[in-house]
Amino acid sequence: MRKVLIFGDDDRSVLAAVRSLGRAGIAVHLAPFNWESPTTQSRYVSAVHHLPRYSDNPIVWLDELRHLLDQQQFDLLLPCCERSMLPLDQNRDRFADQTIALPAHDTLTILNDKQRTRDLCARLGVPTASGRPVREDDNTQSLVAELGLPLLIKQTQSYRLANLTSRNGVVQVNTAAEVEAFLAAVPTREGLLAEHYFDGDGLGLSVLAKDGVISQAFQHRRLGETGTEGGSSLRVSEAIDPRLRAAASAISAATGLNGVAMVEFRQDRTGNFILIEVNARLWGSLPLAVASGVDFPLYLFEQYVEGRTRPQVDYRVGLRGRNFLRDLHAIAMTFRTGPGHWSQALQRLAGFAMQPASWALGRERSDTFVRHDLGPALAQLRMAPRIAENRAHRRAEPDLERRNQGKSG
């Protein structure tokens, strides 16, 4: 029986991959970071392996993973986030005998770095937000005069190998006073990137490519976002915009992409768009792509293990995908922003309450609630009070510090 080892535990991308490959008759082994993750409760998980944290001791992590791989014969290793991708990329020589669904090192060097991605886009003619690295001699006046307000200030890399336990988030600063406070609070400006905030809808173009040529593409629009980084709690599938496809194709070709990627855009009311970033891994909205008909995890397995490339498949347009707990939290936060947003919050709450009817009518799918695999959803509900308590603690932190925390996309 074919067998895959998936690294991660997210209740969106990882759970979707577990279900996709499990339904295809592939034995799925899981190496989670959170051993209590609801994803471990999926009926499609054949085994859970408790590997140590790489950040705690890289040598121990390498040795235990190597021991596991010597015991088990996996057809594919599938890292689903930077916390596993970066260590595997750094130690490719230790796992040269394994098939790893990981783009080439040079590809990751560009796509995992927001400034290098911006530089590539400038050469390719792909539009990005006005922005630049933050310099040591910058002050509030220089940044605001050049880039305006609001500003997004972010690290060029979401994760760094030296500290995989902490995700580098995005800070939105709306006033000169907030810029001043941010610059005074950061210990170093090295690796910081400032961009003018581009107002518009978040769009995602998901792709699978081989040798830089895209074989599968899927587009969605975010209807409910969970933070400045564009993470979504509610999204809808839509037809592919040829301009976005052309931009993604140019980036894939220039980097020689082998594998999957999420190319994130924003589009304003006039139709103008900019590229936000590229994540060369499975993405949070993956359940919607699979439900709409583009089974990226299975196609990725076929590409790496069987050398098979499928032609572009048709997919359903207009299907909504919702993450139950994230959307409930997003609605609660909309209420907290004040009476001016209550109408929007009530509208979203009405849609939230209509989920069972939307499921029955086939208009919407849930990331976690799936009839043939209820274990993760039930585990998520049991953990809901603890998740709410953790979020309440985070809300009690100083505002600027809180907004600087990483958000899962």
mmCIF file of C-alpha atoms in Angstrom:
data_model
loop_
_atom_site.group_PDB
_atom_site.id
_atom_site.type_symbol
_atom_site.label_atom_id
_atom_site.label_comp_id
_atom_site.label_asym_id
_atom_site.label_seq_id
_atom_site.Cartn_x
_atom_site.Cartn_y
_atom_site.Cartn_z
ATOM 1 C CA MET A 1 0.000 0.000 0.000
ATOM 2 C CA ARG A 2 1.274 3.477 -0.871
ATOM 3 C CA LYS A 3 2.214 5.581 2.140
ATOM 4 C CA VAL A 4 2.828 9.287 2.834
ATOM 5 C CA LEU A 5 4.183 11.177 5.840
ATOM 6 C CA ILE A 6 2.546 14.587 6.279
ATOM 7 C CA PHE A 7 4.206 17.198 8.488
ATOM 8 C CA GLY A 8 1.772 19.576 10.211
ATOM 9 C CA ASP A 9 -1.599 19.651 11.951
ATOM 10 C CA ASP A 10 -3.580 22.628 10.590
ATOM 11 C CA ASP A 11 -7.359 22.068 10.457
ATOM 12 C CA ARG A 12 -7.505 23.485 6.926
ATOM 13 C CA SER A 13 -4.577 22.635 4.630
ATOM 14 C CA VAL A 14 -3.273 19.594 6.501
ATOM 15 C CA LEU A 15 -6.728 18.155 7.207
ATOM 16 C CA ALA A 16 -7.689 18.621 3.551
ATOM 17 C CA ALA A 17 -4.507 16.813 2.465
ATOM 18 C CA VAL A 18 -5.106 13.980 4.939
ATOM 19 C CA ARG A 19 -8.641 13.463 3.651
ATOM 20 C CA SER A 20 -7.677 13.784 -0.008
ATOM 21 C CA LEU A 21 -4.897 11.204 0.123
ATOM 22 C CA GLY A 22 -6.782 8.918 2.505
ATOM 23 C CA ARG A 23 -9.793 8.806 0.181
ATOM 24 C CA ALA A 24 -7.418 7.808 -2.629
ATOM 25 C CA GLY A 25 -6.377 4.722 -0.666
ATOM 26 C CA ILE A 26 -3.012 6.089 0.447
ATOM 27 C CA ALA A 27 -1.953 5.333 4.029
ATOM 28 C CA VAL A 28 -1.490 8.696 5.749
ATOM 29 C CA HIS A 29 0.977 9.062 8.606
ATOM 30 C CA LEU A 30 1.026 12.387 10.457
ATOM 31 C CA ALA A 31 3.879 14.226 12.198
ATOM 32 C CA PRO A 32 2.018 17.057 13.991
ATOM 33 C CA PHE A 33 3.471 19.996 15.903
ATOM 34 C CA ASN A 34 0.440 20.062 18.216
ATOM 35 C CA TRP A 35 -0.129 16.513 19.395
ATOM 36 C CA GLU A 36 -3.681 17.406 20.471
ATOM 37 C CA SER A 37 -4.644 18.849 17.084
ATOM 38 C CA PRO A 38 -8.173 17.942 15.877
ATOM 39 C CA THR A 39 -6.572 16.761 12.625
ATOM 40 C CA THR A 40 -5.108 13.764 14.464
ATOM 41 C CA GLN A 41 -8.696 12.542 14.978
ATOM 42 C CA SER A 42 -9.347 12.058 11.266
ATOM 43 C CA ARG A 43 -10.371 8.544 10.271
ATOM 44 C CA TYR A 44 -7.843 8.791 7.445
ATOM 45 C CA VAL A 45 -4.818 9.110 9.759
ATOM 46 C CA SER A 46 -3.197 5.673 9.959
ATOM 47 C CA ALA A 47 -0.517 6.670 12.483
ATOM 48 C CA VAL A 48 0.675 9.725 14.417
ATOM 49 C CA HIS A 49 4.421 10.195 15.007
ATOM 50 C CA HIS A 50 5.503 12.457 17.877
ATOM 51 C CA LEU A 51 8.717 13.989 16.615
ATOM 52 C CA PRO A 52 10.532 16.540 18.816
ATOM 53 C CA ARG A 53 10.615 20.229 17.906
ATOM 54 C CA TYR A 54 13.392 21.158 15.512
ATOM 55 C CA SER A 55 13.887 24.462 17.354
ATOM 56 C CA ASP A 56 14.512 22.665 20.654
ATOM 57 C CA ASN A 57 17.310 20.521 19.286
ATOM 58 C CA PRO A 58 17.940 20.192 15.525
ATOM 59 C CA ILE A 59 20.255 17.188 15.955
ATOM 60 C CA VAL A 60 17.678 15.220 17.939
ATOM 61 C CA TRP A 61 14.969 16.089 15.395
ATOM 62 C CA LEU A 62 17.179 14.940 12.527
ATOM 63 C CA ASP A 63 18.142 11.706 14.258
ATOM 64 C CA GLU A 64 14.571 10.783 15.233
ATOM 65 C CA LEU A 65 13.191 11.607 11.807
ATOM 66 C CA ARG A 66 15.971 9.609 10.172
ATOM 67 C CA HIS A 67 15.181 6.674 12.477
ATOM 68 C CA LEU A 68 11.488 6.874 11.568
ATOM 69 C CA LEU A 69 12.250 6.949 7.844
ATOM 70 C CA ASP A 70 14.549 3.937 8.187
ATOM 71 C CA GLN A 71 11.769 2.025 9.931
ATOM 72 C CA GLN A 72 8.970 3.051 7.569
ATOM 73 C CA GLN A 73 9.076 3.071 3.785
ATOM 74 C CA PHE A 74 7.240 6.218 2.735
ATOM 75 C CA ASP A 75 6.488 6.956 -0.898
ATOM 76 C CA LEU A 76 6.385 10.686 -0.184
ATOM 77 C CA LEU A 77 7.234 13.192 2.533
ATOM 78 C CA LEU A 78 4.813 16.131 2.449
ATOM 79 C CA PRO A 79 5.744 19.203 4.531
ATOM 80 C CA CYS A 80 2.760 21.555 4.754
ATOM 81 C CA CYS A 81 4.263 24.667 6.330
ATOM 82 C CA GLU A 82 7.554 26.478 6.806
ATOM 83 C CA ARG A 83 8.120 24.856 10.206
ATOM 84 C CA SER A 84 8.834 21.584 8.409
ATOM 85 C CA MET A 85 9.834 22.909 4.983
ATOM 86 C CA LEU A 86 12.782 24.959 6.255
ATOM 87 C CA PRO A 87 14.433 22.127 8.249
ATOM 88 C CA LEU A 88 13.981 19.683 5.369
ATOM 89 C CA ASP A 89 15.354 22.218 2.904
ATOM 90 C CA GLN A 90 18.335 22.893 5.165
ATOM 91 C CA ASN A 91 19.090 19.155 5.484
ATOM 92 C CA ARG A 92 18.325 17.804 2.020
ATOM 93 C CA ASP A 93 21.546 15.792 2.025
ATOM 94 C CA ARG A 94 20.376 13.795 5.067
ATOM 95 C CA PHE A 95 17.229 12.762 3.191
ATOM 96 C CA ALA A 96 18.547 12.345 -0.333
ATOM 97 C CA ASP A 97 17.023 8.858 -0.452
ATOM 98 C CA GLN A 98 13.525 10.237 0.156
ATOM 99 C CA THR A 99 10.991 11.742 -2.248
ATOM 100 C CA ILE A 100 10.006 15.088 -0.715
ATOM 101 C CA ALA A 101 7.278 17.345 -2.083
ATOM 102 C CA LEU A 102 9.489 20.389 -1.720
ATOM 103 C CA PRO A 103 10.393 22.972 -4.365
ATOM 104 C CA ALA A 104 14.073 23.467 -5.171
ATOM 105 C CA HIS A 105 16.198 25.429 -2.707
ATOM 106 C CA ASP A 106 16.683 28.310 -5.144
ATOM 107 C CA THR A 107 12.911 28.526 -5.675
ATOM 108 C CA LEU A 108 12.257 28.696 -1.937
ATOM 109 C CA THR A 109 14.989 31.298 -1.460
ATOM 110 C CA ILE A 110 13.007 33.673 -3.675
ATOM 111 C CA LEU A 111 9.419 32.805 -2.799
ATOM 112 C CA ASN A 112 9.959 32.586 0.976
ATOM 113 C CA ASP A 113 11.377 36.117 0.991
ATOM 114 C CA LYS A 114 8.878 38.932 0.359
ATOM 115 C CA GLN A 115 11.504 41.423 -0.791
ATOM 116 C CA ARG A 116 13.068 38.973 -3.251
ATOM 117 C CA THR A 117 9.580 38.178 -4.525
ATOM 118 C CA ARG A 118 8.965 41.932 -4.983
ATOM 119 C CA ASP A 119 12.242 42.259 -6.881
ATOM 120 C CA LEU A 120 11.271 39.361 -9.153
ATOM 121 C CA CYS A 121 7.847 40.916 -9.784
ATOM 122 C CA ALA A 122 9.497 44.217 -10.717
ATOM 123 C CA ARG A 123 11.563 42.398 -13.362
ATOM 124 C CA LEU A 124 8.517 40.518 -14.661
ATOM 125 C CA GLY A 125 6.182 43.512 -14.702
ATOM 126 C CA VAL A 126 3.832 42.055 -12.053
ATOM 127 C CA PRO A 127 2.319 44.911 -9.989
ATOM 128 C CA THR A 128 2.986 45.089 -6.244
ATOM 129 C CA ALA A 129 2.157 47.644 -3.554
ATOM 130 C CA SER A 130 4.472 50.625 -3.265
ATOM 131 C CA GLY A 131 7.010 49.802 -0.590
ATOM 132 C CA ARG A 132 10.616 49.209 0.356
ATOM 133 C CA PRO A 133 12.831 47.863 3.177
ATOM 134 C CA VAL A 134 12.835 49.917 6.369
ATOM 135 C CA ARG A 135 16.207 51.630 6.792
ATOM 136 C CA GLU A 136 18.058 52.387 10.007
ATOM 137 C CA ASP A 137 17.816 56.125 9.315
ATOM 138 C CA ASP A 138 14.057 56.029 8.670
ATOM 139 C CA ASN A 139 11.687 57.952 10.884
ATOM 140 C CA THR A 140 7.946 58.482 10.903
ATOM 141 C CA GLN A 141 8.147 61.482 8.619
ATOM 142 C CA SER A 142 10.285 59.764 5.982
ATOM 143 C CA LEU A 143 8.071 56.662 5.785
ATOM 144 C CA VAL A 144 4.771 58.534 5.749
ATOM 145 C CA ALA A 145 5.999 61.118 3.240
ATOM 146 C CA GLU A 146 7.177 58.425 0.825
ATOM 147 C CA LEU A 147 4.578 55.679 1.277
ATOM 148 C CA GLY A 148 1.574 57.366 2.877
ATOM 149 C CA LEU A 149 -0.909 55.829 5.332
ATOM 150 C CA PRO A 150 -2.065 53.232 6.227
ATOM 151 C CA LEU A 151 1.122 51.165 6.135
ATOM 152 C CA LEU A 152 1.745 47.457 6.472
ATOM 153 C CA ILE A 153 5.054 46.609 8.130
ATOM 154 C CA LYS A 154 6.180 43.028 7.923
ATOM 155 C CA GLN A 155 9.216 40.779 8.124
ATOM 156 C CA THR A 156 10.525 39.668 4.751
ATOM 157 C CA GLN A 157 10.265 36.063 5.961
ATOM 158 C CA SER A 158 7.289 34.640 7.860
ATOM 159 C CA TYR A 159 9.514 32.059 9.568
ATOM 160 C CA ARG A 160 13.251 31.835 10.146
ATOM 161 C CA LEU A 161 15.114 28.585 10.762
ATOM 162 C CA ALA A 162 16.559 29.905 14.018
ATOM 163 C CA ASN A 163 13.090 30.349 15.540
ATOM 164 C CA LEU A 164 10.403 28.130 14.054
ATOM 165 C CA THR A 165 8.120 28.451 17.092
ATOM 166 C CA SER A 166 7.200 32.061 16.288
ATOM 167 C CA ARG A 167 5.561 33.344 13.115
ATOM 168 C CA ASN A 168 6.482 36.846 12.027
ATOM 169 C CA GLY A 169 3.247 38.734 11.619
ATOM 170 C CA VAL A 170 2.093 41.866 9.838
ATOM 171 C CA VAL A 171 1.415 45.160 11.585
ATOM 172 C CA GLN A 172 -1.028 47.658 10.101
ATOM 173 C CA VAL A 173 -0.280 51.205 11.241
ATOM 174 C CA ASN A 174 -2.976 53.752 10.462
ATOM 175 C CA THR A 175 -1.603 56.953 11.991
ATOM 176 C CA ALA A 176 1.724 58.724 12.341
ATOM 177 C CA ALA A 177 1.567 58.064 16.090
ATOM 178 C CA GLU A 178 1.306 54.320 15.472
ATOM 179 C CA VAL A 179 4.284 54.438 13.098
ATOM 180 C CA GLU A 180 6.238 56.279 15.798
ATOM 181 C CA ALA A 181 5.296 53.706 18.427
ATOM 182 C CA PHE A 182 6.206 50.789 16.170
ATOM 183 C CA LEU A 183 9.635 52.168 15.254
ATOM 184 C CA ALA A 184 10.370 52.802 18.916
ATOM 185 C CA ALA A 185 9.342 49.280 19.930
ATOM 186 C CA VAL A 186 11.206 47.109 17.414
ATOM 187 C CA PRO A 187 14.657 45.940 18.572
ATOM 188 C CA THR A 188 16.030 45.981 15.007
ATOM 189 C CA ARG A 189 14.909 47.129 11.600
ATOM 190 C CA GLU A 190 16.823 44.414 9.800
ATOM 191 C CA GLY A 191 14.502 42.370 7.593
ATOM 192 C CA LEU A 192 11.566 44.794 7.894
ATOM 193 C CA LEU A 193 9.527 45.750 4.843
ATOM 194 C CA ALA A 194 7.050 48.656 4.687
ATOM 195 C CA GLU A 195 4.249 48.723 2.100
ATOM 196 C CA HIS A 196 1.373 51.077 1.455
ATOM 197 C CA TYR A 197 -1.919 49.350 2.256
ATOM 198 C CA PHE A 198 -3.799 48.518 -0.942
ATOM 199 C CA ASP A 199 -7.536 48.446 -0.229
ATOM 200 C CA GLY A 200 -9.464 45.714 -2.022
ATOM 201 C CA ASP A 201 -10.636 42.119 -2.016
ATOM 202 C CA GLY A 202 -8.214 39.322 -1.280
ATOM 203 C CA LEU A 203 -7.818 36.876 -4.169
ATOM 204 C CA GLY A 204 -5.912 33.628 -4.235
ATOM 205 C CA LEU A 205 -4.683 31.768 -7.294
ATOM 206 C CA SER A 206 -3.613 28.267 -6.281
ATOM 207 C CA VAL A 207 -1.344 26.410 -8.688
ATOM 208 C CA LEU A 208 0.464 23.143 -9.257
ATOM 209 C CA ALA A 209 3.484 23.379 -11.532
ATOM 210 C CA LYS A 210 6.184 21.146 -12.949
ATOM 211 C CA ASP A 211 9.456 22.636 -14.195
ATOM 212 C CA GLY A 212 7.838 26.070 -14.019
ATOM 213 C CA VAL A 213 4.787 25.146 -16.128
ATOM 214 C CA ILE A 214 1.399 25.322 -14.408
ATOM 215 C CA SER A 215 -0.796 22.258 -14.896
ATOM 216 C CA GLN A 216 -3.578 23.094 -12.411
ATOM 217 C CA ALA A 217 -4.941 26.456 -11.270
ATOM 218 C CA PHE A 218 -7.829 27.439 -9.014
ATOM 219 C CA GLN A 219 -9.034 30.886 -7.976
ATOM 220 C CA HIS A 220 -11.003 32.018 -4.942
ATOM 221 C CA ARG A 221 -12.107 35.324 -3.451
ATOM 222 C CA ARG A 222 -12.032 35.994 0.271
ATOM 223 C CA LEU A 223 -15.417 36.967 1.692
ATOM 224 C CA GLY A 224 -14.294 37.016 5.313
ATOM 225 C CA GLU A 225 -10.727 37.772 6.326
ATOM 226 C CA THR A 226 -9.115 37.092 9.690
ATOM 227 C CA GLY A 227 -6.271 39.612 9.605
ATOM 228 C CA THR A 228 -4.035 41.916 7.599
ATOM 229 C CA GLU A 229 -2.182 38.947 6.135
ATOM 230 C CA GLY A 230 -5.262 37.873 4.219
ATOM 231 C CA GLY A 231 -6.125 34.665 6.066
ATOM 232 C CA SER A 232 -9.726 33.775 5.281
ATOM 233 C CA SER A 233 -12.573 32.308 7.302
ATOM 234 C CA LEU A 234 -15.030 32.422 4.381
ATOM 235 C CA ARG A 235 -14.242 32.325 0.668
ATOM 236 C CA VAL A 236 -15.862 31.515 -2.679
ATOM 237 C CA SER A 237 -14.548 29.800 -5.802
ATOM 238 C CA GLU A 238 -14.552 31.838 -8.983
ATOM 239 C CA ALA A 239 -13.423 31.700 -12.588
ATOM 240 C CA ILE A 240 -9.748 32.347 -13.237
ATOM 241 C CA ASP A 241 -8.789 35.909 -14.145
ATOM 242 C CA PRO A 242 -6.421 35.609 -17.165
ATOM 243 C CA ARG A 243 -4.295 38.475 -15.806
ATOM 244 C CA LEU A 244 -3.713 36.664 -12.507
ATOM 245 C CA ARG A 245 -2.992 33.428 -14.345
ATOM 246 C CA ALA A 246 -0.436 35.239 -16.516
ATOM 247 C CA ALA A 247 1.267 36.722 -13.438
ATOM 248 C CA ALA A 248 1.397 33.346 -11.687
ATOM 249 C CA SER A 249 2.709 31.669 -14.861
ATOM 250 C CA ALA A 250 5.501 34.227 -15.179
ATOM 251 C CA ILE A 251 6.562 33.702 -11.553
ATOM 252 C CA SER A 252 6.392 29.909 -11.860
ATOM 253 C CA ALA A 253 8.499 29.952 -15.022
ATOM 254 C CA ALA A 254 11.069 32.368 -13.599
ATOM 255 C CA THR A 255 11.568 30.284 -10.456
ATOM 256 C CA GLY A 256 11.256 26.849 -12.101
ATOM 257 C CA LEU A 257 8.541 25.938 -9.617
ATOM 258 C CA ASN A 258 8.037 22.246 -8.953
ATOM 259 C CA GLY A 259 5.063 21.730 -6.686
ATOM 260 C CA VAL A 260 2.190 23.759 -5.311
ATOM 261 C CA ALA A 261 1.945 27.442 -4.486
ATOM 262 C CA MET A 262 -0.615 30.015 -3.444
ATOM 263 C CA VAL A 263 -0.199 33.337 -5.250
ATOM 264 C CA GLU A 264 -2.000 36.002 -3.229
ATOM 265 C CA PHE A 265 -3.406 39.191 -4.765
ATOM 266 C CA ARG A 266 -5.582 42.158 -3.861
ATOM 267 C CA GLN A 267 -7.983 43.717 -6.323
ATOM 268 C CA ASP A 268 -9.703 47.092 -5.946
ATOM 269 C CA ARG A 269 -13.144 48.154 -7.183
ATOM 270 C CA THR A 270 -11.761 49.320 -10.530
ATOM 271 C CA GLY A 271 -10.225 45.908 -11.263
ATOM 272 C CA ASN A 272 -6.626 46.937 -10.613
ATOM 273 C CA PHE A 273 -4.648 44.317 -8.699
ATOM 274 C CA ILE A 274 -1.354 43.848 -6.912
ATOM 275 C CA LEU A 275 0.529 40.740 -5.845
ATOM 276 C CA ILE A 276 0.834 40.368 -2.068
ATOM 277 C CA GLU A 277 3.055 37.313 -1.727
ATOM 278 C CA VAL A 278 3.646 33.742 -2.896
ATOM 279 C CA ASN A 279 3.535 30.771 -0.506
ATOM 280 C CA ALA A 280 5.165 27.711 -2.052
ATOM 281 C CA ARG A 281 3.184 25.232 0.042
ATOM 282 C CA LEU A 282 -0.344 24.027 0.661
ATOM 283 C CA TRP A 283 -2.611 26.865 1.807
ATOM 284 C CA GLY A 284 -5.435 27.543 4.266
ATOM 285 C CA SER A 285 -8.232 27.678 1.692
ATOM 286 C CA LEU A 286 -7.263 24.266 0.256
ATOM 287 C CA PRO A 287 -10.531 22.581 1.426
ATOM 288 C CA LEU A 288 -12.498 24.810 -0.969
ATOM 289 C CA ALA A 289 -10.272 23.919 -3.936
ATOM 290 C CA VAL A 290 -10.675 20.186 -3.262
ATOM 291 C CA ALA A 291 -14.441 20.513 -2.727
ATOM 292 C CA SER A 292 -14.727 22.464 -5.986
ATOM 293 C CA GLY A 293 -13.003 19.703 -7.953
ATOM 294 C CA VAL A 294 -9.254 20.463 -7.972
ATOM 295 C CA ASP A 295 -7.669 17.789 -5.777
ATOM 296 C CA PHE A 296 -4.258 19.410 -5.331
ATOM 297 C CA PRO A 297 -2.867 16.979 -2.691
ATOM 298 C CA LEU A 298 -3.636 13.936 -4.875
ATOM 299 C CA TYR A 299 -2.268 15.594 -8.012
ATOM 300 C CA LEU A 300 0.868 16.598 -6.101
ATOM 301 C CA PHE A 301 1.335 12.984 -4.956
ATOM 302 C CA GLU A 302 0.879 11.747 -8.519
ATOM 303 C CA GLN A 303 3.415 14.270 -9.834
ATOM 304 C CA TYR A 304 6.153 13.399 -7.345
ATOM 305 C CA VAL A 305 5.567 9.657 -6.940
ATOM 306 C CA GLU A 306 4.116 8.524 -10.253
ATOM 307 C CA GLY A 307 5.551 11.159 -12.585
ATOM 308 C CA ARG A 308 2.019 11.915 -13.730
ATOM 309 C CA THR A 309 0.776 15.347 -14.792
ATOM 310 C CA ARG A 310 -2.953 15.787 -15.274
ATOM 311 C CA PRO A 311 -4.344 18.409 -17.668
ATOM 312 C CA GLN A 312 -6.288 21.270 -16.116
ATOM 313 C CA VAL A 313 -9.539 20.006 -14.616
ATOM 314 C CA ASP A 314 -12.810 21.921 -14.655
ATOM 315 C CA TYR A 315 -14.046 23.045 -11.278
ATOM 316 C CA ARG A 316 -17.216 24.384 -9.740
ATOM 317 C CA VAL A 317 -17.542 28.182 -9.554
ATOM 318 C CA GLY A 318 -19.637 29.887 -6.862
ATOM 319 C CA LEU A 319 -19.102 27.329 -4.079
ATOM 320 C CA ARG A 320 -18.416 28.837 -0.657
ATOM 321 C CA GLY A 321 -16.042 27.370 1.927
ATOM 322 C CA ARG A 322 -16.174 28.299 5.615
ATOM 323 C CA ASN A 323 -14.003 27.591 8.635
ATOM 324 C CA PHE A 324 -16.479 27.318 11.510
ATOM 325 C CA LEU A 325 -14.446 28.558 14.494
ATOM 326 C CA ARG A 326 -12.369 31.103 12.596
ATOM 327 C CA ASP A 327 -15.460 32.635 11.049
ATOM 328 C CA LEU A 328 -17.258 32.818 14.389
ATOM 329 C CA HIS A 329 -14.226 34.570 15.857
ATOM 330 C CA ALA A 330 -14.046 36.970 12.887
ATOM 331 C CA ILE A 331 -17.723 37.875 13.341
ATOM 332 C CA ALA A 332 -17.198 38.477 17.067
ATOM 333 C CA MET A 333 -14.260 40.766 16.318
ATOM 334 C CA THR A 334 -16.417 42.717 13.830
ATOM 335 C CA PHE A 335 -18.944 43.369 16.616
ATOM 336 C CA ARG A 336 -16.091 44.575 18.818
ATOM 337 C CA THR A 337 -15.040 47.250 16.315
ATOM 338 C CA GLY A 338 -18.092 49.323 17.252
ATOM 339 C CA PRO A 339 -21.702 50.111 16.258
ATOM 340 C CA GLY A 340 -20.622 51.338 12.829
ATOM 341 C CA HIS A 341 -19.830 47.751 11.856
ATOM 342 C CA TRP A 342 -22.746 45.992 13.552
ATOM 343 C CA SER A 343 -24.851 45.883 10.399
ATOM 344 C CA GLN A 344 -22.045 44.035 8.595
ATOM 345 C CA ALA A 345 -21.563 41.748 11.596
ATOM 346 C CA LEU A 346 -25.271 40.891 11.769
ATOM 347 C CA GLN A 347 -25.276 40.102 8.057
ATOM 348 C CA ARG A 348 -22.334 37.739 8.512
ATOM 349 C CA LEU A 349 -23.935 36.194 11.576
ATOM 350 C CA ALA A 350 -27.108 35.461 9.583
ATOM 351 C CA GLY A 351 -25.036 33.699 6.933
ATOM 352 C CA PHE A 352 -23.222 31.785 9.669
ATOM 353 C CA ALA A 353 -26.528 30.601 11.155
ATOM 354 C CA MET A 354 -27.702 29.412 7.742
ATOM 355 C CA GLN A 355 -24.805 26.972 7.342
ATOM 356 C CA PRO A 356 -26.848 23.736 7.717
ATOM 357 C CA ALA A 357 -29.283 24.923 5.028
ATOM 358 C CA SER A 358 -26.373 25.977 2.784
ATOM 359 C CA TRP A 359 -24.784 22.555 3.243
ATOM 360 C CA ALA A 360 -28.062 20.802 2.400
ATOM 361 C CA LEU A 361 -28.492 22.921 -0.741
ATOM 362 C CA GLY A 362 -24.895 22.260 -1.813
ATOM 363 C CA ARG A 363 -23.973 25.958 -1.802
ATOM 364 C CA GLU A 364 -21.348 25.773 0.909
ATOM 365 C CA ARG A 365 -18.785 23.383 2.375
ATOM 366 C CA SER A 366 -17.144 23.347 5.778
ATOM 367 C CA ASP A 367 -13.391 23.005 6.281
ATOM 368 C CA THR A 368 -13.902 20.587 9.160
ATOM 369 C CA PHE A 369 -17.530 19.321 9.221
ATOM 370 C CA VAL A 370 -17.566 16.422 6.756
ATOM 371 C CA ARG A 371 -20.064 13.578 7.128
ATOM 372 C CA HIS A 372 -17.590 10.833 6.305
ATOM 373 C CA ASP A 373 -14.998 12.191 8.773
ATOM 374 C CA LEU A 374 -16.602 13.862 11.811
ATOM 375 C CA GLY A 375 -13.746 13.232 14.262
ATOM 376 C CA PRO A 376 -11.816 16.492 13.621
ATOM 377 C CA ALA A 377 -14.949 18.677 13.824
ATOM 378 C CA LEU A 378 -16.069 17.102 17.104
ATOM 379 C CA ALA A 379 -12.569 17.508 18.547
ATOM 380 C CA GLN A 380 -12.535 21.129 17.408
ATOM 381 C CA LEU A 381 -15.828 21.801 19.203
ATOM 382 C CA ARG A 382 -14.466 20.241 22.405
ATOM 383 C CA MET A 383 -11.440 22.536 22.193
ATOM 384 C CA ALA A 384 -13.489 25.668 21.401
ATOM 385 C CA PRO A 385 -13.607 27.011 25.012
ATOM 386 C CA ARG A 386 -9.831 26.729 25.333
ATOM 387 C CA ILE A 387 -9.316 28.423 21.952
ATOM 388 C CA ALA A 388 -11.643 31.264 22.986
ATOM 389 C CA GLU A 389 -9.747 31.686 26.261
ATOM 390 C CA ASN A 390 -6.411 31.895 24.445
ATOM 391 C CA ARG A 391 -7.801 34.547 22.109
ATOM 392 C CA ALA A 392 -9.142 36.519 25.082
ATOM 393 C CA HIS A 393 -5.644 36.532 26.594
ATOM 394 C CA ARG A 394 -4.207 37.795 23.326
ATOM 395 C CA ARG A 395 -6.800 40.590 23.189
ATOM 396 C CA ALA A 396 -5.608 41.690 26.643
ATOM 397 C CA GLU A 397 -2.088 42.336 25.300
ATOM 398 C CA PRO A 398 -1.049 45.880 24.296
ATOM 399 C CA ASP A 399 -2.671 46.698 20.953
ATOM 400 C CA LEU A 400 0.470 47.194 18.869
ATOM 401 C CA GLU A 401 2.083 44.078 20.314
ATOM 402 C CA ARG A 402 -1.070 42.047 19.692
ATOM 403 C CA ARG A 403 -1.314 43.113 16.063
ATOM 404 C CA ASN A 404 2.304 42.116 15.597
ATOM 405 C CA GLN A 405 1.504 38.463 16.303
ATOM 406 C CA GLY A 406 1.496 36.081 13.371
ATOM 407 C CA LYS A 407 -1.866 35.042 11.991
ATOM 408 C CA SER A 408 -2.383 31.791 10.196
ATOM 409 C CA GLY A 409 -3.333 32.296 6.578
#
